[in-house]
Coordinates of C-alpha atoms in Angstrom, one line a residue:
Chain N
M1 CA 51.0 -72.3 -81.3
R2 CA 49.0 -73.7 -84.2
L3 CA 46.0 -76.1 -84.0
A4 CA 48.2 -79.1 -84.6
E5 CA 50.5 -78.3 -81.7
L6 CA 47.6 -77.5 -79.4
S7 CA 46.2 -80.9 -80.3
E8 CA 49.5 -82.7 -79.7
R9 CA 50.2 -80.9 -76.4
S10 CA 46.6 -81.4 -75.1
G11 CA 46.1 -84.9 -76.4
V12 CA 42.8 -83.8 -77.8
S13 CA 42.2 -84.4 -81.5
T14 CA 42.0 -81.4 -83.9
A15 CA 38.4 -82.5 -84.8
T16 CA 37.4 -82.3 -81.1
I17 CA 39.1 -79.0 -80.6
K18 CA 37.3 -77.5 -83.6
Y19 CA 34.0 -78.8 -82.2
Y20 CA 34.8 -77.2 -78.8
L21 CA 35.6 -73.9 -80.6
R22 CA 32.3 -74.0 -82.5
E23 CA 30.4 -74.8 -79.3
G24 CA 32.0 -71.8 -77.6
L25 CA 33.9 -74.0 -75.0
L26 CA 37.2 -72.5 -76.1
P27 CA 37.7 -68.9 -77.0
P28 CA 38.8 -68.4 -80.6
G29 CA 42.5 -68.2 -81.4
R30 CA 44.2 -65.1 -82.8
R31 CA 43.7 -65.2 -86.5
V32 CA 47.0 -65.0 -88.4
T33 CA 45.8 -65.9 -92.0
A34 CA 42.4 -66.5 -93.5
T35 CA 42.6 -70.2 -92.6
Q36 CA 45.0 -70.3 -89.6
A37 CA 44.8 -69.1 -86.0
E38 CA 47.4 -68.9 -83.2
Y39 CA 46.6 -70.4 -79.8
G40 CA 48.2 -69.7 -76.4
E41 CA 48.8 -71.4 -73.0
E42 CA 45.3 -70.2 -71.9
H43 CA 43.8 -72.4 -74.6
L44 CA 45.8 -75.4 -73.4
R45 CA 44.7 -74.7 -69.8
R46 CA 41.0 -74.2 -70.8
L47 CA 41.1 -77.4 -72.9
R48 CA 42.3 -79.4 -69.8
L49 CA 39.4 -78.0 -67.8
V50 CA 36.9 -78.8 -70.6
R51 CA 38.1 -82.4 -70.7
A52 CA 37.9 -82.7 -66.9
L53 CA 34.3 -81.5 -66.9
I54 CA 33.1 -83.5 -69.9
Q55 CA 35.1 -86.7 -69.8
V56 CA 35.6 -87.2 -66.1
G57 CA 32.7 -85.2 -64.7
G58 CA 30.2 -86.4 -67.3
V59 CA 29.0 -82.8 -67.6
S60 CA 27.0 -82.0 -70.8
V61 CA 28.5 -79.6 -73.4
A62 CA 25.7 -77.1 -72.6
S63 CA 26.4 -77.3 -68.9
A64 CA 30.1 -77.0 -69.4
R65 CA 29.4 -73.8 -71.4
D66 CA 27.4 -72.4 -68.4
V67 CA 30.3 -73.3 -66.0
L68 CA 32.8 -71.6 -68.2
A69 CA 30.5 -68.5 -68.6
A70 CA 30.3 -68.3 -64.7
L71 CA 34.1 -68.6 -64.5
D72 CA 34.5 -65.7 -67.0
D73 CA 31.9 -63.6 -65.4
G74 CA 33.6 -60.2 -64.8
S75 CA 30.9 -59.0 -62.5
L76 CA 32.1 -61.1 -59.6
D77 CA 35.5 -60.5 -58.0
H78 CA 37.9 -63.5 -58.4
N79 CA 37.7 -64.7 -54.8
E80 CA 33.9 -64.8 -54.9
R81 CA 34.1 -66.6 -58.2
L82 CA 36.1 -69.5 -56.7
G83 CA 33.4 -70.5 -54.3
T84 CA 30.5 -69.6 -56.6
A85 CA 31.8 -71.6 -59.5
V86 CA 32.1 -74.8 -57.4
W87 CA 28.8 -74.2 -55.8
A88 CA 27.1 -73.7 -59.2
L89 CA 28.7 -76.8 -60.8
P90 CA 25.9 -78.7 -62.5
H91 CA 25.1 -82.3 -61.5
G92 CA 23.4 -85.2 -63.2
R93 CA 20.2 -85.6 -61.3
S94 CA 17.7 -82.9 -60.3
A95 CA 15.2 -82.9 -57.5
D96 CA 11.7 -84.0 -58.3
A97 CA 9.6 -81.1 -57.0
E98 CA 6.4 -83.2 -57.3
D99 CA 7.7 -85.7 -54.7
P100 CA 6.5 -85.0 -51.2
A101 CA 9.8 -86.4 -49.9
T102 CA 11.6 -83.5 -51.6
E103 CA 10.0 -80.8 -49.4
T104 CA 11.0 -82.7 -46.2
A105 CA 14.5 -83.3 -47.6
R106 CA 14.8 -79.6 -48.4
Q107 CA 13.9 -78.6 -44.8
R108 CA 16.4 -81.2 -43.4
A109 CA 19.2 -79.9 -45.7
D110 CA 18.5 -76.4 -44.6
R111 CA 18.6 -77.4 -40.9
L112 CA 21.8 -79.3 -41.4
L113 CA 23.5 -76.2 -43.1
E114 CA 22.2 -74.0 -40.3
L115 CA 23.6 -76.4 -37.7
L116 CA 27.0 -76.3 -39.4
G117 CA 26.9 -72.6 -39.8
W118 CA 27.4 -72.9 -43.6
G119 CA 26.0 -70.0 -45.6
Y120 CA 25.8 -71.1 -49.2
G121 CA 26.8 -68.3 -51.5
P122 CA 24.6 -65.4 -52.7
T123 CA 21.0 -66.0 -51.7
T124 CA 18.7 -66.3 -54.6
D125 CA 15.3 -67.8 -55.1
V126 CA 16.8 -70.5 -57.2
T127 CA 18.2 -73.6 -55.4
P128 CA 21.9 -73.8 -56.0
P129 CA 22.9 -77.0 -57.8
A130 CA 25.0 -78.4 -54.9
L131 CA 22.1 -77.9 -52.5
G132 CA 19.6 -79.4 -55.1
M133 CA 21.9 -82.4 -55.3
L134 CA 21.9 -82.8 -51.5
V135 CA 18.1 -82.5 -51.4
T136 CA 17.6 -85.1 -54.1
A137 CA 20.0 -87.5 -52.3
I138 CA 18.2 -87.1 -49.0
A139 CA 14.8 -87.6 -50.6
A140 CA 16.0 -90.8 -52.2
L141 CA 17.3 -92.2 -48.9
E142 CA 14.0 -91.2 -47.2
R143 CA 11.8 -92.7 -49.9
L144 CA 13.7 -96.0 -49.8
G145 CA 13.5 -96.1 -46.0
Y146 CA 17.3 -95.8 -45.3
P147 CA 18.7 -93.7 -42.4
C148 CA 19.2 -90.1 -43.2
A149 CA 18.4 -88.1 -40.1
I150 CA 20.4 -84.9 -39.3
E151 CA 22.5 -87.0 -36.9
D152 CA 23.3 -89.5 -39.6
L153 CA 24.3 -86.7 -42.1
E154 CA 26.3 -84.5 -39.7
P155 CA 29.5 -86.7 -39.5
Y156 CA 29.7 -86.7 -43.3
A157 CA 29.4 -82.9 -43.4
R158 CA 32.0 -82.4 -40.7
A159 CA 34.5 -84.7 -42.5
L160 CA 33.9 -83.0 -45.8
G161 CA 34.3 -79.6 -44.1
Q162 CA 37.8 -80.7 -43.0
L163 CA 38.6 -82.1 -46.5
A164 CA 37.5 -78.8 -48.0
V165 CA 40.4 -77.1 -46.2
H166 CA 42.7 -79.6 -48.0
D167 CA 40.9 -79.0 -51.3
L168 CA 41.5 -75.3 -51.1
D169 CA 45.1 -75.8 -50.0
L170 CA 45.6 -77.9 -53.1
V171 CA 44.2 -75.1 -55.2
E172 CA 46.4 -72.4 -53.6
R173 CA 49.4 -74.6 -53.9
Y174 CA 48.6 -75.1 -57.6
G175 CA 49.3 -71.4 -57.9
G176 CA 48.9 -69.3 -61.0
T177 CA 46.9 -66.2 -61.5
P178 CA 43.5 -65.8 -59.8
D179 CA 41.8 -66.9 -63.1
E180 CA 43.9 -70.0 -63.2
Q181 CA 43.1 -70.8 -59.6
V182 CA 39.3 -70.5 -60.2
E183 CA 39.7 -72.9 -63.1
A184 CA 41.8 -75.3 -61.0
A185 CA 39.2 -75.2 -58.2
V186 CA 36.5 -76.3 -60.6
A187 CA 38.7 -79.0 -62.3
L188 CA 40.0 -80.4 -59.0
T189 CA 36.5 -80.5 -57.5
V190 CA 35.3 -82.6 -60.5
L191 CA 38.5 -84.7 -60.9
Y192 CA 38.7 -85.7 -57.2
E193 CA 35.1 -86.9 -57.1
P194 CA 35.9 -90.4 -58.4
V195 CA 39.0 -90.5 -56.2
L196 CA 36.7 -89.9 -53.2
L197 CA 34.1 -92.5 -54.2
A198 CA 36.7 -95.1 -55.0
L199 CA 38.7 -94.5 -51.7
R200 CA 35.4 -94.7 -49.8
R201 CA 34.6 -98.2 -51.2
L202 CA 38.1 -99.4 -50.5
A203 CA 37.9 -98.0 -47.0
E204 CA 34.6 -99.7 -46.4
A205 CA 35.9 -103.0 -47.5
E206 CA 38.9 -102.5 -45.2
E207 CA 36.7 -101.5 -42.2
S208 CA 34.4 -104.4 -42.9
R209 CA 37.4 -106.7 -42.9
R210 CA 38.7 -105.3 -39.6
R211 CA 35.3 -105.5 -37.9
F212 CA 34.1 -108.8 -39.2
G213 CA 37.3 -110.6 -40.1
G214 CA 37.5 -112.5 -43.4
T215 CA 40.3 -112.3 -45.8
Chain T
M1 CA 1.1 -109.8 -50.9
R2 CA 0.0 -109.6 -54.5
L3 CA 1.8 -107.7 -57.3
A4 CA -0.6 -104.7 -56.9
E5 CA 0.3 -104.4 -53.2
L6 CA 4.0 -104.8 -53.8
S7 CA 3.7 -102.0 -56.4
E8 CA 1.8 -99.7 -54.0
R9 CA 4.1 -100.3 -51.0
S10 CA 7.3 -100.0 -53.1
G11 CA 6.2 -97.1 -55.3
V12 CA 7.4 -99.0 -58.3
S13 CA 4.9 -99.6 -61.2
T14 CA 3.7 -103.1 -61.8
A15 CA 5.2 -102.9 -65.4
T16 CA 8.6 -102.1 -63.9
I17 CA 8.3 -104.9 -61.3
K18 CA 7.4 -107.4 -64.1
Y19 CA 10.5 -106.1 -66.0
Y20 CA 12.8 -106.7 -63.0
L21 CA 11.3 -110.2 -62.5
R22 CA 12.0 -111.0 -66.2
E23 CA 15.5 -109.7 -65.9
G24 CA 16.2 -111.7 -62.8
L25 CA 16.7 -108.7 -60.5
L26 CA 13.9 -109.9 -58.3
P27 CA 13.4 -113.6 -57.3
P28 CA 10.0 -115.0 -58.6
G29 CA 7.1 -114.9 -56.2
R30 CA 5.4 -118.0 -54.8
R31 CA 2.9 -119.1 -57.5
V32 CA -0.6 -119.4 -56.1
T33 CA -2.7 -119.7 -59.3
A34 CA -1.7 -120.0 -62.9
T35 CA -1.7 -116.2 -63.3
Q36 CA -1.0 -115.0 -59.7
A37 CA 2.0 -115.0 -57.4
E38 CA 2.5 -114.1 -53.8
Y39 CA 5.4 -111.8 -52.8
G40 CA 7.0 -111.3 -49.4
E41 CA 8.9 -108.6 -47.4
E42 CA 12.1 -109.9 -49.0
H43 CA 10.8 -108.8 -52.4
L44 CA 10.0 -105.3 -51.0
R45 CA 13.5 -105.0 -49.6
R46 CA 15.2 -106.3 -52.7
L47 CA 13.1 -103.9 -54.8
R48 CA 14.4 -100.9 -52.7
L49 CA 18.0 -102.1 -53.3
V50 CA 17.4 -102.4 -57.1
R51 CA 16.0 -98.9 -57.2
A52 CA 18.9 -97.5 -55.2
L53 CA 21.4 -99.2 -57.6
I54 CA 19.7 -98.3 -60.8
Q55 CA 18.0 -95.0 -60.2
V56 CA 20.4 -93.3 -57.8
G57 CA 23.6 -95.2 -58.6
G58 CA 23.1 -95.2 -62.3
V59 CA 24.2 -98.9 -62.4
S60 CA 23.0 -100.8 -65.5
V61 CA 20.5 -103.6 -65.3
A62 CA 23.3 -106.1 -66.2
S63 CA 25.6 -104.8 -63.5
A64 CA 22.9 -104.7 -60.9
R65 CA 22.3 -108.4 -61.7
D66 CA 26.0 -109.1 -61.0
V67 CA 25.9 -107.2 -57.7
L68 CA 22.8 -109.1 -56.6
A69 CA 24.4 -112.4 -57.7
A70 CA 27.4 -111.6 -55.5
L71 CA 25.1 -110.8 -52.6
D72 CA 23.4 -114.1 -52.9
D73 CA 26.6 -116.0 -53.3
G74 CA 26.4 -118.8 -50.7
S75 CA 30.1 -119.6 -51.0
L76 CA 31.1 -116.6 -49.0
D77 CA 30.3 -116.2 -45.3
H78 CA 28.1 -113.3 -44.7
N79 CA 30.7 -111.1 -43.1
E80 CA 33.0 -111.6 -46.0
R81 CA 30.2 -110.8 -48.3
L82 CA 29.6 -107.3 -46.8
G83 CA 33.1 -106.0 -47.7
T84 CA 33.3 -108.0 -50.9
A85 CA 29.9 -106.7 -52.2
V86 CA 30.9 -103.0 -51.7
W87 CA 34.4 -103.6 -53.1
A88 CA 33.0 -105.3 -56.2
L89 CA 30.3 -102.6 -56.9
P90 CA 30.5 -101.6 -60.5
H91 CA 31.3 -98.1 -61.6
G92 CA 30.7 -96.1 -64.7
R93 CA 34.2 -95.6 -66.1
S94 CA 36.9 -98.2 -66.6
A95 CA 40.6 -97.7 -66.8
D96 CA 42.1 -97.4 -70.3
A97 CA 44.8 -100.0 -70.3
E98 CA 46.3 -98.5 -73.5
D99 CA 47.1 -95.3 -71.7
P100 CA 50.7 -95.1 -70.3
A101 CA 49.3 -92.9 -67.4
T102 CA 47.3 -96.0 -66.3
E103 CA 50.3 -98.0 -65.4
T104 CA 51.9 -95.2 -63.4
A105 CA 48.5 -94.6 -61.7
R106 CA 48.2 -98.2 -60.8
Q107 CA 51.6 -98.2 -59.1
R108 CA 50.7 -95.1 -57.2
A109 CA 47.4 -96.5 -56.1
D110 CA 49.1 -99.7 -54.9
R111 CA 51.7 -97.7 -53.0
L112 CA 49.0 -95.6 -51.4
L113 CA 47.1 -98.7 -50.2
E114 CA 50.3 -100.2 -48.9
L115 CA 51.1 -97.0 -47.0
L116 CA 47.6 -97.1 -45.4
G117 CA 47.8 -100.8 -44.6
W118 CA 44.7 -101.5 -46.5
G119 CA 44.4 -105.0 -48.0
Y120 CA 41.7 -105.0 -50.6
G121 CA 39.7 -108.2 -50.3
P122 CA 40.6 -111.6 -51.9
T123 CA 43.6 -111.2 -54.1
T124 CA 42.8 -112.1 -57.7
D125 CA 44.4 -111.3 -61.0
V126 CA 41.4 -109.1 -61.9
T127 CA 41.5 -105.5 -60.7
P128 CA 38.6 -105.0 -58.3
P129 CA 36.2 -102.3 -59.6
A130 CA 36.8 -99.9 -56.7
L131 CA 40.6 -100.0 -57.3
G132 CA 40.1 -99.7 -61.1
M133 CA 38.0 -96.6 -60.4
L134 CA 40.8 -95.1 -58.3
V135 CA 43.4 -95.9 -60.9
T136 CA 41.3 -94.3 -63.7
A137 CA 40.8 -91.2 -61.6
I138 CA 44.5 -90.8 -60.8
A139 CA 45.4 -91.3 -64.4
A140 CA 43.0 -88.6 -65.5
L141 CA 44.5 -86.1 -62.9
E142 CA 48.0 -87.1 -64.1
R143 CA 47.2 -86.7 -67.8
L144 CA 45.6 -83.3 -67.2
G145 CA 48.5 -82.1 -65.1
Y146 CA 46.7 -81.7 -61.8
P147 CA 48.3 -82.6 -58.4
C148 CA 47.8 -86.2 -57.5
A149 CA 51.0 -87.3 -55.7
I150 CA 50.7 -89.8 -52.8
E151 CA 50.9 -86.9 -50.4
D152 CA 48.0 -85.2 -52.1
L153 CA 45.9 -88.3 -52.0
E154 CA 46.7 -89.5 -48.5
P155 CA 44.6 -87.0 -46.6
Y156 CA 41.5 -88.0 -48.6
A157 CA 42.1 -91.7 -47.9
R158 CA 42.6 -91.0 -44.1
A159 CA 39.3 -89.0 -44.0
L160 CA 37.4 -91.6 -45.9
G161 CA 38.9 -94.3 -43.6
Q162 CA 37.4 -92.4 -40.7
L163 CA 34.0 -92.1 -42.5
A164 CA 34.0 -95.8 -43.3
V165 CA 33.7 -96.4 -39.5
H166 CA 30.6 -94.3 -39.5
D167 CA 29.3 -96.1 -42.7
L168 CA 29.6 -99.4 -41.0
D169 CA 28.0 -98.1 -37.8
L170 CA 25.1 -97.0 -39.9
V171 CA 24.8 -100.5 -41.4
E172 CA 25.0 -102.2 -38.0
R173 CA 22.5 -99.8 -36.5
Y174 CA 20.2 -100.5 -39.5
G175 CA 20.0 -104.0 -38.0
G176 CA 18.2 -106.9 -39.5
T177 CA 19.5 -110.3 -40.5
P178 CA 23.1 -110.7 -42.0
D179 CA 21.5 -110.9 -45.5
E180 CA 19.6 -107.6 -44.8
Q181 CA 22.8 -106.0 -43.6
V182 CA 24.8 -106.9 -46.7
E183 CA 22.0 -105.4 -48.8
A184 CA 21.9 -102.3 -46.6
A185 CA 25.7 -101.9 -46.9
V186 CA 25.5 -101.9 -50.7
A187 CA 22.4 -99.6 -50.8
L188 CA 23.9 -97.1 -48.3
T189 CA 27.3 -97.0 -50.2
V190 CA 25.5 -96.0 -53.4
L191 CA 22.8 -93.8 -51.8
Y192 CA 25.3 -91.8 -49.8
E193 CA 27.6 -91.1 -52.8
P194 CA 25.6 -88.0 -54.0
V195 CA 25.3 -86.9 -50.3
L196 CA 29.1 -86.8 -50.1
L197 CA 29.7 -85.1 -53.4
A198 CA 27.0 -82.4 -52.6
L199 CA 28.3 -81.8 -49.1
R200 CA 31.9 -81.5 -50.5
R201 CA 30.8 -78.7 -53.0
L202 CA 28.9 -76.9 -50.3
A203 CA 31.9 -77.3 -47.9
E204 CA 34.3 -75.9 -50.5
A205 CA 32.1 -72.9 -51.2
E206 CA 32.0 -72.3 -47.4
E207 CA 35.8 -72.7 -47.0
S208 CA 36.4 -70.4 -50.0
R209 CA 34.1 -67.8 -48.4
R210 CA 36.0 -68.1 -45.1
R211 CA 39.4 -67.9 -46.7
F212 CA 38.8 -65.3 -49.3
G213 CA 35.7 -63.4 -48.0
G214 CA 32.9 -62.5 -50.3
T215 CA 29.2 -63.1 -49.6

C-alpha cells in the first residue's frame, strides 16, 4: 500500500508517519519510484505499536526507538525476547541514587523477588528498568512514611503474578508469528496499564462503599 | 514548629513550602509575629500528601488543589469521602468524546461494572475521572485492534477487586483520625500505582520465562 492508504488504515496522519520514518521508528518502505514507496502489513502493525508506546504509554521517541531495537534484536531467540522486551520497557521516573532511601528500597525489592522466586532476566550490572521503577516507588513510600514492608508488598506481587498468566494467555491468543507476539506483548503491557489503574480506583471506591456504607 | 523545622522534617525546601502555601495546597500557619508563623503536625502530613500527588502521581498543582478541596469538603461524611476522593482522583489523559471508539468503550465499561455489581459513587451527569480513564484505555485498545472484550477485562477487574480489600486494610492499619485515613487512602492509591506497574512487568518477564524457557 502507498503512504496515503497506510495513513487511512492506521488513522495516523501522513506527516506523523513521515516523522516516524525519519526517526527510525518505522522501517523504510520498498521504494517503487523516486518519490513513492510501498508499505506492507508489518508497517501497519508496527505503527500501532508505536502509537501504543508514545500516545498511551507516554514513552519518548528516543525510548520507543530503544524498545523497537530490542524487539528487532536478532541475537536473542524470540521466546527470550518476549520477557526481555517487557522487562526492559522504559518508564518515566528513575531512581535517585543519591537518596539513602534508594539503597534500602533496592535491598527490599531484591528480598521480595527472592521470596517470590522470581529471577529477572539476564543478570547484568545495570538495574533493569522494571526493577528500577519498583525501587523508586518503594523509596518514595519509605521517604513519605507510608507502609511498604515486604509483607505489605507481597500480596500485590502475588496478585500480579496471577494476572501475568492472564497477560500471557492474551498474547498467545492474539496469535500471529513469534515477531508479532513479541510486539503484542509489549503493546498489551503498555495499553493495559491505564486499565489496571482505573479498575483499581473503581474497585477501591466500591470496597470503601461496602466497608463504610455511603452511597 | 517554624518554617525551617517544617522544611527539615518534611525534606521539602522552604521555597517550595512557600509556593505551596501561596497556591493554597497547604493551609496557612498560625501567625505568631508579622513575619513568622507556626506550623503543626497537620501541615507535615498534608505536605507528604502533596508530594505524593505531585512528585509521584504527576498530578498538576491545580488538580492537587481540587483533590485537597474534595478531602476537606465538610458536606460529605468521612466514610463517604474516602471512596469519593479516590474515585475523583484526576488522571493524565482524558477521553476524546469526538472519537467513535469512545462511545463503544463507554458502553463496554458500563456493562463491565454492571456485571461486577460495582456502583461507582454518587451518580452525576459528569463521568467520574476513574471511569473516564477506563473508557479512554478501552477506546485506545479498540482503536489499535488489541483484545479488550468484556471477557478480556473481567479477570483484571476481579483481581483488582481482591487487591482493593488489601488496599483498604492498609489504610485502616495505617490508623489515625478519619481525616488522616482519607488522606492516607489517596496517598496510598497514588504511591502504589508505580509499585503495581513495576511488579506487573517483572511478573510478566517471570511468566514468560516459565512458559517459554530462556534465562
